[in-house]
Each structure stands twice: as C-alpha cells, then as structure tokens.
C-alpha positions as YAML, in Angstrom:
chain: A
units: angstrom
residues:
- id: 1
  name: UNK
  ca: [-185.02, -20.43, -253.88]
- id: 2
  name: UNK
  ca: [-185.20, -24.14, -255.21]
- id: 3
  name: UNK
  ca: [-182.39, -26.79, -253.67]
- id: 4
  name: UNK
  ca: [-181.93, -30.06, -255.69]
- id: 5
  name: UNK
  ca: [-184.95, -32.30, -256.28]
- id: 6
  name: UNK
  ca: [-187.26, -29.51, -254.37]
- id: 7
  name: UNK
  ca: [-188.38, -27.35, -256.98]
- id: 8
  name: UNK
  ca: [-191.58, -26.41, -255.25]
- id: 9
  name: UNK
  ca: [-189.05, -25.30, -253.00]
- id: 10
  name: UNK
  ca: [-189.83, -22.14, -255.25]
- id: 11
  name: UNK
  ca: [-192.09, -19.96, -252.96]
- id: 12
  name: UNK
  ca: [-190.57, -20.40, -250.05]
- id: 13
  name: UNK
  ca: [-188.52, -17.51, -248.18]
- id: 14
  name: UNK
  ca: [-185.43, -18.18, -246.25]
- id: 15
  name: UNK
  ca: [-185.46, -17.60, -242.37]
- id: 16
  name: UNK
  ca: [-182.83, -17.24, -239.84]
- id: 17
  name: UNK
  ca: [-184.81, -18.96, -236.77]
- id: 18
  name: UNK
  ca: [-182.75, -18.31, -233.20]
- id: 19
  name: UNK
  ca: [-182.96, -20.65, -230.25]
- id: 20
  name: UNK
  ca: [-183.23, -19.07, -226.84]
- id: 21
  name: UNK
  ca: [-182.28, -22.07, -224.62]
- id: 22
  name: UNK
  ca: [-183.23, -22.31, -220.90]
- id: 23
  name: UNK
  ca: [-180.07, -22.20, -218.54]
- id: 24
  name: UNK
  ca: [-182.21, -24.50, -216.02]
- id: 25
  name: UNK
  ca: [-182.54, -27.14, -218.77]
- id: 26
  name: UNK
  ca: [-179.44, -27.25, -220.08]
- id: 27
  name: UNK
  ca: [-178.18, -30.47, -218.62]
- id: 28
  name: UNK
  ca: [-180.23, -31.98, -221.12]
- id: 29
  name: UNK
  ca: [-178.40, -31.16, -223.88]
- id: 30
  name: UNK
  ca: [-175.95, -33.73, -224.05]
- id: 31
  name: UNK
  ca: [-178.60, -36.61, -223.55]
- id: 32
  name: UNK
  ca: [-180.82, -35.01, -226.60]
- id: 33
  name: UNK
  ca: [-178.05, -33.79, -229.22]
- id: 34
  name: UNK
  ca: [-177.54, -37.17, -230.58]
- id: 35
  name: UNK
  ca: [-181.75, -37.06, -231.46]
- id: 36
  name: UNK
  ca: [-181.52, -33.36, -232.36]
- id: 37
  name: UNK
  ca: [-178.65, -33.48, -234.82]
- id: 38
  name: UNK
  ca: [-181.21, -36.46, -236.46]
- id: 39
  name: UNK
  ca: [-184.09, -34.82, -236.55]
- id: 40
  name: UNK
  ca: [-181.95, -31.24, -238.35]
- id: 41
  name: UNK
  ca: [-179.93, -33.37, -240.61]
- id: 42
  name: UNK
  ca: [-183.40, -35.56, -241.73]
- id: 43
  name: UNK
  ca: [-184.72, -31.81, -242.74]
- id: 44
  name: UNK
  ca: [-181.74, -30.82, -243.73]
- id: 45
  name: UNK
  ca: [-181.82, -33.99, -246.68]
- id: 46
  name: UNK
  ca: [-185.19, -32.47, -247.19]
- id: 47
  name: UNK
  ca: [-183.75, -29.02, -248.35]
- id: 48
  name: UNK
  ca: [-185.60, -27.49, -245.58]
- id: 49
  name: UNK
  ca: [-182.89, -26.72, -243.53]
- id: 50
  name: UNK
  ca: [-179.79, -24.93, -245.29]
- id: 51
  name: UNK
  ca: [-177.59, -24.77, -242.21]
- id: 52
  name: UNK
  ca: [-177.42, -25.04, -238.51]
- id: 53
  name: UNK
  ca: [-175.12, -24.65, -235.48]
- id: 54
  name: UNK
  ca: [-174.92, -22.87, -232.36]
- id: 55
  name: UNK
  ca: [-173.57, -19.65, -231.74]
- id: 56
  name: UNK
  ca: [-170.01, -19.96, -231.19]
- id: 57
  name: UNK
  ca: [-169.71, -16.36, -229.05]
- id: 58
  name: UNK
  ca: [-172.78, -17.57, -227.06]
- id: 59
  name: UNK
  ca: [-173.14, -21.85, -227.05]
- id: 60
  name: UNK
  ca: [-174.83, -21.86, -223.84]
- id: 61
  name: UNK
  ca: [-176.89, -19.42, -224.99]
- id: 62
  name: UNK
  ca: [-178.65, -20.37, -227.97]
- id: 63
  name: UNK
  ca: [-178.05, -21.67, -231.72]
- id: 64
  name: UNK
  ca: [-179.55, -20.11, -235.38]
- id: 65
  name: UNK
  ca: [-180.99, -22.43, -238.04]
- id: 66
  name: UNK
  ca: [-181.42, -21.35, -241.41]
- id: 67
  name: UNK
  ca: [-183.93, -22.54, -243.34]
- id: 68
  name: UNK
  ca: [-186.58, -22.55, -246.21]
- id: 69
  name: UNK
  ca: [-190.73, -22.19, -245.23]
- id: 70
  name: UNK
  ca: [-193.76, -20.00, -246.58]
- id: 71
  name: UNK
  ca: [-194.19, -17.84, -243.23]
- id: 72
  name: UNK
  ca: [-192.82, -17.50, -240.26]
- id: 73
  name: UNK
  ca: [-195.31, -19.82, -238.36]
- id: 74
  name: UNK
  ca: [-194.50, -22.38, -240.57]
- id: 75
  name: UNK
  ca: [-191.21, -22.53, -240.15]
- id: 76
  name: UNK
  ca: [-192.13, -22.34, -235.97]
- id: 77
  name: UNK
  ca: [-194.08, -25.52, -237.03]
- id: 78
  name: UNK
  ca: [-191.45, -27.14, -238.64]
- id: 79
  name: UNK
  ca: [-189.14, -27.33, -235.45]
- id: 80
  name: UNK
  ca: [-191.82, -28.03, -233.30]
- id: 81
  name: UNK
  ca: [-191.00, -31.79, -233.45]
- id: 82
  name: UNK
  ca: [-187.38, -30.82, -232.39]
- id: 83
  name: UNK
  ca: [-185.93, -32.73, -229.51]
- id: 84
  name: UNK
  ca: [-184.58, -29.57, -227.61]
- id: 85
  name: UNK
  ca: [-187.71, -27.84, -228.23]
- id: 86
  name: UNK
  ca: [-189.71, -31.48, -226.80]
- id: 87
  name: UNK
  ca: [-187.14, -31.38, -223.96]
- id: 88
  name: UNK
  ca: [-187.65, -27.88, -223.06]
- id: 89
  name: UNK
  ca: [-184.33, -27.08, -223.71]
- id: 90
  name: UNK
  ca: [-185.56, -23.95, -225.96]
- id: 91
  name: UNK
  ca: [-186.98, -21.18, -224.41]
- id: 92
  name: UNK
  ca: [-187.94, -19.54, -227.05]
- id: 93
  name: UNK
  ca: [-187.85, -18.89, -230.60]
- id: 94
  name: UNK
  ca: [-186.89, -16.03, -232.99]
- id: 95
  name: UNK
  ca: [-188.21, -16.30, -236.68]
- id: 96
  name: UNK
  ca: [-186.65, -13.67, -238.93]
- id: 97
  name: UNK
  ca: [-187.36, -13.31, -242.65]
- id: 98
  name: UNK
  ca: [-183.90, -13.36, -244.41]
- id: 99
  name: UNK
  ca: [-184.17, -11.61, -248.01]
- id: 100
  name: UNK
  ca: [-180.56, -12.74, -249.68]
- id: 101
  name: UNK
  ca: [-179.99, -10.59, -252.55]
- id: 102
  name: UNK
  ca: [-175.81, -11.98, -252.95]
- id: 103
  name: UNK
  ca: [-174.28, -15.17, -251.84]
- id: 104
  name: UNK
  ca: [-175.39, -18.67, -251.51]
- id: 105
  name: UNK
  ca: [-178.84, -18.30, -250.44]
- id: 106
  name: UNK
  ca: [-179.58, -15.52, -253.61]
- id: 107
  name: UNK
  ca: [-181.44, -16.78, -256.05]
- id: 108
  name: UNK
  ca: [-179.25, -14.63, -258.60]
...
C-alpha cells in the first residue's frame, strides 16, 4: 500500500498495534497527550500512521493505531519514541498483521 508522496511505502504491510496502558500510570495521561498526539500526527504526515484513537468501549484501557511497517518489530520500533510508551503509560503492546483485501486500506 503506497500513501501520497511515499511510494516506497510499497512493501510495507498494514498493522493494527494495541496499547495496553497501566491503570497505576494513568494520571499521566493528561500531562503527556498534548506530546503524544505530536509525536502520532508527525508520523501520521509521514504516511506511517493511517489512523489512531483509543478504544471508545475501553478508554482507560488502551487505544489501537493503525499503521504501515515491514514487520512487526518494526512497527514496535516505530512507537518506541512515543510519549506514553516513555512515560510508562503503556504496558504493553499488541502488533497484529492486518491483510485488507476491501476498503480503504486495500490496495484494490
């Protein structure tokens, strides 16, 4: 899947990557989401991230990125600079290829 001005963009797979956050650490979300919503909107101009949020059923819980990378440690790698993540604010981290085959993130 290529996004605009990221052809190389080509052999990449998409991901759905889950956030497990840490209930003790979660006072430090307000203080950080101003520097997290930076640092996923900077690879979001990138085309590496296609789309972000938390889970609306769960917010306290955790949040699901979806996003572009060549394996699943690389997209691990990606996020590590995250400020939740830095913060310990994430737990831990589910990486799950996502093979689109209709829809927005299809490449047909």
């Amino acid at each position: 899947m290529a996004t605009p001005e990221h052809e190389d963009n080509l052999a990449m797979s998409v991901y759905i990557v889950d956030y497990h956050y840490d209930s003790e650490k979660l006072s430090l979300k307000c203080q950080t989401r101003p520097q997290h919503r930076a640092f996923m909107r900077h690879l979001n101009a990138l085309g590496t991230v296609l789309s972000t949020g938390r889970t609306a059923d769960l917010p306290d819980k955790g949040s699901m990125t979806i996003m572009l990378a060549r394996t699943p440690e690389e997209a691990k790698e990606v996020l590590h600079d995250d400020p939740y993540i830095q913060a310990g604010i994430v737990k831990s981290i589910t990486v799950r290829e996502l093979q689109p085959v209709i829809g927005t993130f299809a490449d047909e």
